[in-house]
Coordinates of C-alpha atoms in Angstrom, one line a residue:
X27 CA 117.8 54.6 127.8
X28 CA 120.9 54.0 125.6
X29 CA 124.3 54.4 127.2
X30 CA 127.1 54.7 124.7
X31 CA 130.8 54.0 124.6
X32 CA 132.7 56.0 121.9
X33 CA 135.7 53.7 121.3
X34 CA 137.8 55.6 118.6
X35 CA 137.9 59.2 119.8
X36 CA 141.7 59.1 120.5
X37 CA 142.5 57.5 117.2
X38 CA 140.4 60.2 115.3
X39 CA 142.0 63.0 117.3
X40 CA 145.5 61.7 116.6
X41 CA 144.7 61.6 112.8
X42 CA 143.5 65.2 113.0
X43 CA 139.8 64.4 112.5
X44 CA 137.0 66.1 114.3
X45 CA 135.8 64.6 117.6
X46 CA 133.6 67.5 118.8
X47 CA 130.0 66.5 119.5
X48 CA 131.1 62.9 120.0
X49 CA 132.0 62.5 116.4
X50 CA 133.1 58.8 116.3
X51 CA 132.2 55.2 116.3
X52 CA 130.2 53.8 119.3
X53 CA 128.7 50.7 120.8
X54 CA 125.6 51.1 123.0
X55 CA 123.1 49.0 124.9
X56 CA 119.6 50.2 124.1
X57 CA 117.0 49.2 126.7
X58 CA 113.3 50.0 127.0
X59 CA 110.4 49.0 129.2
X60 CA 106.8 49.8 128.2
X61 CA 103.9 49.2 130.5
X62 CA 100.2 50.2 130.6
X63 CA 100.8 51.5 134.2
X64 CA 102.1 54.8 132.6
X65 CA 99.0 55.2 130.3
X66 CA 96.9 58.2 131.1
X67 CA 93.5 58.4 129.5
X68 CA 89.8 57.7 129.9
X69 CA 89.3 55.0 127.2
X70 CA 89.3 51.6 129.0
X71 CA 89.1 49.8 125.6
X72 CA 92.8 50.6 124.9
X73 CA 95.1 47.8 126.0
X74 CA 98.9 48.4 125.8
X75 CA 101.1 45.4 125.8
X76 CA 103.9 45.3 128.4
X77 CA 107.3 44.6 126.9
X78 CA 111.0 44.7 127.9
X79 CA 113.8 45.1 125.2
X80 CA 117.6 45.0 125.2
X81 CA 119.5 45.6 122.0
X82 CA 123.3 45.9 121.7
X83 CA 124.0 48.4 118.9
X84 CA 127.0 49.5 116.8
X85 CA 126.9 52.9 115.2
X86 CA 128.7 56.0 113.8
X87 CA 128.2 59.6 114.5
X88 CA 129.7 62.4 112.4
X89 CA 129.4 66.2 112.4
X90 CA 128.8 68.4 109.4
X91 CA 129.4 72.1 109.8
X92 CA 129.3 73.4 113.3
X93 CA 125.8 72.6 114.6
X94 CA 124.6 69.6 112.4
X95 CA 125.4 65.9 112.9
X96 CA 124.2 62.6 111.6
X97 CA 124.4 59.1 112.8
X98 CA 123.6 55.6 111.7
X99 CA 123.4 52.4 113.8
X100 CA 122.4 48.8 113.7
X101 CA 121.7 46.2 116.4
X102 CA 120.0 42.9 117.0
X103 CA 118.7 42.0 120.5
X104 CA 115.9 40.5 122.6
X105 CA 112.3 41.6 123.3
X106 CA 110.0 40.0 125.8
X107 CA 106.2 40.6 125.6
X108 CA 104.3 40.0 128.8
X109 CA 100.6 39.2 128.4
X110 CA 98.7 40.1 131.5
X111 CA 95.4 38.8 130.3
X112 CA 96.5 35.5 128.7
X113 CA 98.8 32.7 129.8
X114 CA 101.0 33.2 126.8
X115 CA 104.3 35.0 127.4
X116 CA 106.3 35.4 124.3
X117 CA 109.8 36.5 123.3
X118 CA 111.2 37.5 120.0
X119 CA 114.2 39.0 118.2
X120 CA 114.3 42.8 118.2
X121 CA 116.2 45.0 115.6
X122 CA 117.4 48.5 116.0
X123 CA 118.1 50.3 112.7
X124 CA 118.4 54.1 112.7
X125 CA 119.8 56.7 110.4

């Protein structure tokens, strides 16, 4: 889940630049939760590690032509791994880089 806030759409519109398809700069909060509860399969040897991640991200989205867009973003956040079979719970830095 990654809700976004496009913060410069009015400024782009006033300068005569395209804003269709959310063409603009944004900030977002990327979140994810992974658990082995959602694993469907018959192989009991597979162990999926449960984790929770939150990453604030800054990015840009631009349109080329009518039906093509590209975006790039970067963020640094937090990820927590929960070990169900060990006592060790660990946390780490998470990075979101996409283009």
